CSV table of C-alpha atoms in Angstrom, one decimal:
chain,number,residue,atom,x,y,z
J,2,MET,CA,113.9,132.8,140.7
J,3,ARG,CA,112.6,137.1,140.7
J,4,ASN,CA,113.7,138.4,137.8
J,5,SER,CA,110.6,139.6,136.2
J,6,ILE,CA,109.0,142.8,136.0
J,7,ALA,CA,105.7,143.9,135.0
J,8,VAL,CA,105.5,148.0,133.9
J,9,MET,CA,102.4,149.1,133.9
J,10,ASN,CA,100.4,152.9,134.8
J,11,THR,CA,96.3,153.0,135.0
J,12,LYS,CA,96.6,156.0,132.6
J,13,GLY,CA,98.2,155.5,129.5
J,14,GLY,CA,100.4,158.0,127.3
J,15,VAL,CA,103.6,157.6,130.1
J,16,GLY,CA,106.0,156.6,127.6
J,17,LYS,CA,105.7,153.3,128.7
J,18,SER,CA,106.6,150.9,126.0
J,19,THR,CA,109.3,153.5,124.7
J,20,LEU,CA,110.8,152.9,128.0
J,21,VAL,CA,110.5,149.0,128.4
J,22,LEU,CA,112.5,149.3,124.7
J,23,ALA,CA,115.3,151.2,126.4
J,24,LEU,CA,115.3,149.5,129.3
J,25,ALA,CA,115.6,145.9,128.0
J,26,GLU,CA,118.1,147.4,125.0
J,27,THR,CA,120.2,149.1,128.0
J,28,ILE,CA,120.3,145.6,130.0
J,29,SER,CA,120.8,143.5,126.7
J,30,ALA,CA,123.7,145.3,125.0
J,31,TYR,CA,125.4,147.2,128.1
J,32,HIS,CA,125.3,144.3,130.9
J,33,GLY,CA,125.1,141.3,128.4
J,34,LYS,CA,122.1,140.1,130.5
J,35,ASN,CA,119.0,137.3,128.1
J,36,VAL,CA,116.6,139.4,129.0
J,37,LEU,CA,112.3,138.5,126.9
J,38,VAL,CA,110.3,141.5,126.3
J,39,ILE,CA,106.4,140.1,127.0
J,40,ASP,CA,104.0,142.5,125.1
J,41,SER,CA,100.9,142.7,126.9
J,42,ASP,CA,99.4,145.4,125.1
J,43,ALA,CA,97.0,145.1,122.2
J,44,GLN,CA,98.7,148.0,120.4
J,45,ALA,CA,101.7,145.3,120.3
J,46,SER,CA,103.6,148.8,120.5
J,47,VAL,CA,107.1,147.6,121.5
J,48,SER,CA,106.8,144.5,119.3
J,49,SER,CA,106.7,147.1,116.6
J,50,MET,CA,110.0,148.7,117.9
J,51,LEU,CA,111.8,145.2,118.5
J,52,MET,CA,111.1,144.3,114.8
J,53,SER,CA,109.9,145.5,111.2
J,54,VAL,CA,105.9,145.6,110.1
J,55,SER,CA,106.7,143.3,107.7
J,56,SER,CA,108.2,140.5,110.0
J,57,LEU,CA,105.6,141.6,112.6
J,58,TYR,CA,102.7,141.0,110.7
J,59,LYS,CA,104.1,137.9,109.2
J,60,LEU,CA,104.0,136.5,112.9
J,61,GLN,CA,100.6,138.5,113.9
J,62,SER,CA,99.1,136.5,110.4
J,63,ASP,CA,100.9,132.6,111.3
J,64,GLY,CA,99.5,132.9,114.7
J,65,ALA,CA,102.9,133.3,116.0
J,66,THR,CA,102.0,135.8,119.1
J,67,ILE,CA,100.8,135.5,123.0
J,68,VAL,CA,97.3,135.6,121.6
J,69,ASP,CA,98.1,132.3,120.0
J,70,TYR,CA,99.7,131.1,122.9
J,71,LEU,CA,97.2,132.0,125.2
J,72,HIS,CA,93.6,130.9,123.1
J,73,ALA,CA,95.5,127.3,122.8
J,74,ARG,CA,96.5,127.3,126.2
J,75,VAL,CA,93.2,128.9,128.2
J,76,LEU,CA,90.2,128.6,125.9
J,77,LYS,CA,91.4,125.1,124.6
J,78,GLY,CA,92.7,124.0,127.0
J,79,GLN,CA,96.1,122.5,124.6
J,80,VAL,CA,99.8,121.7,125.8
J,81,ILE,CA,102.0,123.2,123.8
J,82,ASP,CA,105.6,125.2,124.6
J,83,TRP,CA,106.0,128.5,125.0
J,84,PRO,CA,109.4,128.9,123.4
J,85,LYS,CA,108.0,128.3,120.4
J,86,TYR,CA,106.4,131.9,120.3
J,87,ILE,CA,109.7,134.0,121.5
J,88,VAL,CA,111.3,135.9,119.0
J,89,ARG,CA,115.1,135.7,118.9
J,90,ASN,CA,117.5,138.8,116.8
J,91,VAL,CA,115.3,141.5,117.7
J,92,SER,CA,116.4,144.7,118.2
J,93,ASP,CA,118.1,147.0,115.7
J,94,VAL,CA,121.0,147.3,118.5
J,95,ASP,CA,124.0,145.2,116.7
J,96,ASP,CA,125.2,144.4,120.5
J,97,ALA,CA,121.8,143.3,121.6
J,98,ARG,CA,121.5,140.1,120.8
J,99,SER,CA,120.6,138.4,123.9
J,100,LEU,CA,117.4,140.6,123.6
J,101,PHE,CA,114.3,137.8,122.8
J,102,LEU,CA,110.2,139.0,122.7
J,103,LEU,CA,107.0,137.3,123.1
J,104,PRO,CA,105.2,140.0,120.4
J,105,SER,CA,101.8,140.5,120.5
J,106,ASP,CA,98.3,141.3,118.3
J,107,MET,CA,95.8,143.2,118.6
J,108,GLN,CA,93.2,140.2,119.0
J,109,LEU,CA,94.5,140.3,122.2
J,110,THR,CA,91.0,141.8,124.2
J,111,LEU,CA,89.0,139.5,121.6
J,112,LEU,CA,91.0,136.8,123.6
J,113,GLU,CA,89.8,138.6,127.2
J,114,ARG,CA,86.7,139.0,126.1
J,115,GLU,CA,86.2,135.4,125.5
J,116,VAL,CA,88.2,134.9,128.6
J,117,SER,CA,85.6,136.9,130.5
J,118,LYS,CA,82.7,135.6,128.6
J,119,GLU,CA,83.7,131.7,129.5
J,120,ASN,CA,84.8,132.7,132.9
J,121,LEU,CA,87.8,131.3,132.6
J,122,HIS,CA,89.8,134.0,134.9
J,123,GLY,CA,91.4,131.1,137.3
J,124,ARG,CA,92.8,129.4,134.1
J,125,LEU,CA,94.1,132.5,132.8
J,126,ARG,CA,95.7,133.2,135.8
J,127,GLU,CA,97.3,129.5,136.3
J,128,VAL,CA,98.4,130.0,132.7
J,129,ILE,CA,100.3,133.6,133.2
J,130,GLY,CA,101.5,131.6,136.3
J,131,GLU,CA,103.2,128.6,134.3
J,132,LEU,CA,104.6,130.7,131.6
J,133,LEU,CA,105.9,132.9,134.4
J,134,ASN,CA,107.6,129.9,135.8
J,135,GLY,CA,109.1,128.7,133.1
J,136,VAL,CA,110.5,131.9,131.0
J,137,ARG,CA,112.5,132.6,135.0
J,138,ARG,CA,114.6,129.9,134.5
J,139,VAL,CA,116.0,130.8,130.9
J,140,PHE,CA,116.4,134.7,131.5
J,141,ASP,CA,118.1,137.1,133.7
J,142,ILE,CA,114.9,139.6,133.7
J,143,VAL,CA,111.7,139.1,132.4
J,144,LEU,CA,110.2,142.8,131.0
J,145,ILE,CA,106.2,142.5,131.0
J,146,ASP,CA,104.9,145.8,128.9
J,147,CYS,CA,101.0,145.7,130.3
J,148,PRO,CA,98.2,148.2,128.5
J,149,PRO,CA,97.2,151.1,130.9
J,150,GLY,CA,93.8,150.4,132.3
J,151,LEU,CA,93.2,147.4,134.7
J,152,SER,CA,91.9,144.4,132.8
J,153,VAL,CA,91.7,141.2,133.2
J,154,LEU,CA,95.1,140.3,131.8
J,155,THR,CA,97.0,143.3,133.8
J,156,GLU,CA,95.5,141.6,136.6
J,157,CYS,CA,97.1,138.3,136.0
J,158,TRP,CA,100.3,139.7,135.5
J,159,LEU,CA,100.5,141.4,138.3
J,160,ARG,CA,99.2,139.3,140.5
J,161,GLU,CA,102.1,136.4,139.2
J,162,ALA,CA,104.9,138.6,138.4
J,163,ASP,CA,107.7,139.2,141.5
J,164,PHE,CA,107.7,142.7,140.6
J,165,HIS,CA,106.0,146.0,139.3
J,166,VAL,CA,107.6,149.0,137.9
J,167,SER,CA,105.3,151.9,137.3
J,168,PRO,CA,106.5,155.0,134.4
J,169,THR,CA,104.4,158.0,135.3
J,170,LYS,CA,104.6,161.1,133.7
J,171,ALA,CA,104.9,164.7,136.1
J,172,ASP,CA,101.6,165.7,136.2
J,173,TYR,CA,98.4,165.9,137.3
J,174,VAL,CA,96.6,163.4,135.5
J,175,SER,CA,99.3,161.0,135.1
J,176,VAL,CA,99.9,160.6,139.2
J,177,CYS,CA,95.9,160.5,139.7
J,178,GLY,CA,97.0,157.0,137.7
J,179,LEU,CA,99.5,155.9,140.7
J,180,GLU,CA,96.6,156.8,143.1
J,181,VAL,CA,94.1,154.4,141.2
J,182,PHE,CA,96.4,151.7,140.7
J,183,ARG,CA,97.8,151.8,144.6
J,184,ARG,CA,94.0,151.5,145.4
J,185,PHE,CA,93.7,148.5,143.3
J,186,LYS,CA,96.9,146.9,144.6
J,187,ALA,CA,95.1,147.0,148.2
J,188,LEU,CA,92.0,145.3,147.2
J,189,ASN,CA,92.1,141.2,147.8
J,190,PRO,CA,95.8,141.3,149.5
J,191,GLU,CA,95.3,137.7,149.7
J,192,MET,CA,95.7,136.6,146.1
J,193,GLY,CA,99.4,137.7,146.4
J,194,PHE,CA,100.8,140.6,144.0
J,195,ALA,CA,103.9,141.9,142.5
J,196,GLU,CA,106.1,143.9,145.1
J,197,ASN,CA,106.3,147.3,144.2
J,198,LEU,CA,110.3,148.4,142.5
J,199,GLY,CA,109.4,151.8,142.2
J,200,VAL,CA,107.9,154.7,140.6
J,201,ILE,CA,109.8,156.1,137.0
J,202,VAL,CA,109.7,160.0,136.4
J,203,ASN,CA,109.5,160.0,132.6
J,204,LEU,CA,108.7,162.4,130.0
J,205,LYS,CA,110.4,165.0,132.0
J,206,GLU,CA,110.5,168.7,130.8
J,207,ALA,CA,113.8,169.7,131.9
J,208,THR,CA,112.2,173.6,131.4
J,209,SER,CA,109.2,173.0,133.5
J,210,SER,CA,108.7,174.0,136.6
J,211,SER,CA,105.5,172.4,136.7
J,212,ASP,CA,107.0,169.1,136.3
J,213,GLU,CA,110.0,169.4,138.9
J,214,GLU,CA,106.9,170.3,141.3
J,215,TYR,CA,105.5,167.2,140.7
J,216,HIS,CA,108.7,165.4,140.4
J,217,ARG,CA,109.6,166.2,143.9
J,218,TRP,CA,105.7,165.5,145.2
J,219,LEU,CA,106.3,162.0,144.2
J,220,GLU,CA,109.7,161.5,145.7
J,221,SER,CA,107.9,163.0,149.1
J,222,ASN,CA,105.6,160.0,148.9
J,223,PRO,CA,107.6,157.0,150.3
J,224,ASP,CA,105.4,154.8,148.9
J,225,ASN,CA,106.3,156.1,146.0
J,226,ALA,CA,110.5,154.7,145.7
J,227,CYS,CA,110.5,156.8,143.0
J,228,PHE,CA,114.1,155.7,141.4
J,229,ALA,CA,116.4,158.8,141.8
J,230,GLN,CA,116.8,158.8,137.9
J,231,ALA,CA,114.2,160.9,135.7
J,232,ILE,CA,113.8,159.9,132.0
J,233,PRO,CA,113.7,163.7,130.1
J,234,ARG,CA,111.2,164.4,127.4
J,235,MET,CA,114.0,164.3,124.3
J,236,SER,CA,113.6,163.7,120.8
J,237,ALA,CA,116.5,161.5,120.4
J,238,LEU,CA,114.4,159.0,122.8
J,239,GLN,CA,111.5,159.4,120.8
J,240,ASP,CA,113.7,158.3,117.6
J,241,ALA,CA,114.7,155.2,119.7
J,242,ALA,CA,111.0,154.1,119.3
J,243,ASN,CA,111.2,153.8,115.5
J,244,PHE,CA,112.7,150.6,114.5
J,245,GLN,CA,115.2,150.9,111.8
J,246,SER,CA,115.9,148.2,108.3
J,247,TYR,CA,119.7,148.7,109.5
J,248,GLU,CA,121.3,147.6,112.7
J,249,ARG,CA,123.3,150.6,114.7
J,250,SER,CA,125.3,150.3,117.7
J,251,TYR,CA,123.3,151.2,121.8
J,252,PHE,CA,125.3,154.4,121.7
J,253,ALA,CA,124.2,155.8,118.4
J,254,LYS,CA,120.3,154.8,119.6
J,255,TYR,CA,120.9,156.6,122.8
J,256,PRO,CA,123.7,159.3,122.6
J,257,GLY,CA,124.6,161.9,125.1
J,258,GLN,CA,122.3,162.8,127.5
J,259,VAL,CA,119.5,160.2,126.9
J,260,GLY,CA,121.5,157.6,126.8
J,261,SER,CA,122.7,158.7,130.1
J,262,ALA,CA,119.8,158.7,131.8
J,263,VAL,CA,118.9,155.5,130.3
J,264,ARG,CA,121.7,154.0,131.6
J,265,ALA,CA,121.6,155.4,134.8
J,266,LEU,CA,117.7,154.3,135.3
J,267,THR,CA,118.8,150.8,134.5
J,268,GLU,CA,121.7,150.8,136.8
J,269,GLU,CA,119.1,151.8,139.6
J,270,VAL,CA,116.7,148.9,138.1
J,271,LEU,CA,119.1,146.2,138.3
J,272,ALA,CA,120.4,147.8,141.6
J,273,ARG,CA,116.9,147.4,143.0
J,274,LEU,CA,116.1,143.9,141.7
J,275,ALA,CA,119.9,142.3,143.3
J,276,GLN,CA,119.0,144.1,146.8
J,277,ARG,CA,115.5,142.5,146.7
J,278,THR,CA,116.1,139.2,145.7
J,279,GLY,CA,120.0,138.6,147.7
J,280,ALA,CA,121.2,138.5,143.5
J,281,THR,CA,125.3,139.1,143.1
J,282,SER,CA,127.3,141.0,140.7
J,283,ALA,CA,128.8,137.7,139.2
J,284,SER,CA,129.0,137.6,135.2
J,285,PRO,CA,125.8,135.9,133.3
J,286,PRO,CA,125.2,132.9,132.5
J,287,PRO,CA,125.6,132.1,128.6
J,288,PRO,CA,122.6,132.6,126.2
J,289,PRO,CA,119.7,129.8,126.8
J,290,GLN,CA,119.4,127.1,124.2
J,291,GLN,CA,117.3,128.7,120.5
J,292,ALA,CA,116.5,125.3,119.3
J,293,ASN,CA,112.7,125.9,119.3
J,294,VAL,CA,112.5,129.7,119.4
J,295,ALA,CA,111.5,131.5,116.2
J,296,ASN,CA,114.0,134.3,113.9
J,297,ALA,CA,112.5,137.5,114.0
């Protein structure tokens, strides 16, 4: 199975986590696939978008996040099962019940510091590879929300994941972030790297001639493999990032133009994934057994 996608740009502020949220909820609610979101950003942005603050805080307090899993496996050398760290019944979209989350915690930066201090980079990559091998077999799509910048952990995801997607704003600084990422990818090719699935232009201003110019410039470079559908900057998408205590329909959360754009982009992502992997459009498998999966 080649179904894991790392989502990252070395430049922050490109709407990466909100985009991961929209893709995950669309793939689950609109396409009926089992989706796992791995939150590898210490800010835990996508985790807080998928559950209430109190639920996330409880998981963090109970030691049930990616930090605790990696601490046990990498620093302590313990043998533990990853399913107990996966949370079900996340998302406030009532028909996105096939969406699951491996939540994050701000302690993730301290974990990376300890990994570097103990010179356990190889062990960290080994554990990340084992985790991805496990979740690939259970979920249809795995989306990894990586933090901006090139940390030790992010490098592990990028070298072990099957594909990467790079969201960017249509401006000079964000485009520079793509170039830094491209140069990093060219280093040590013998170590392996995720295959480029494409660049997504995000938060595009509809009336901005500058945004349009940068968008055309990005499309002109075939190495970017830009997706045809850009995501506009709209308040509805910003609102979607705020978790609600009540459930709402998919179309209520992603209405009108922003919903159409998100669905079109998701279709492109899935089509490219199918093309690269030789997958078919057959009906997705039934939801995985969740005997050991936590409930948000």
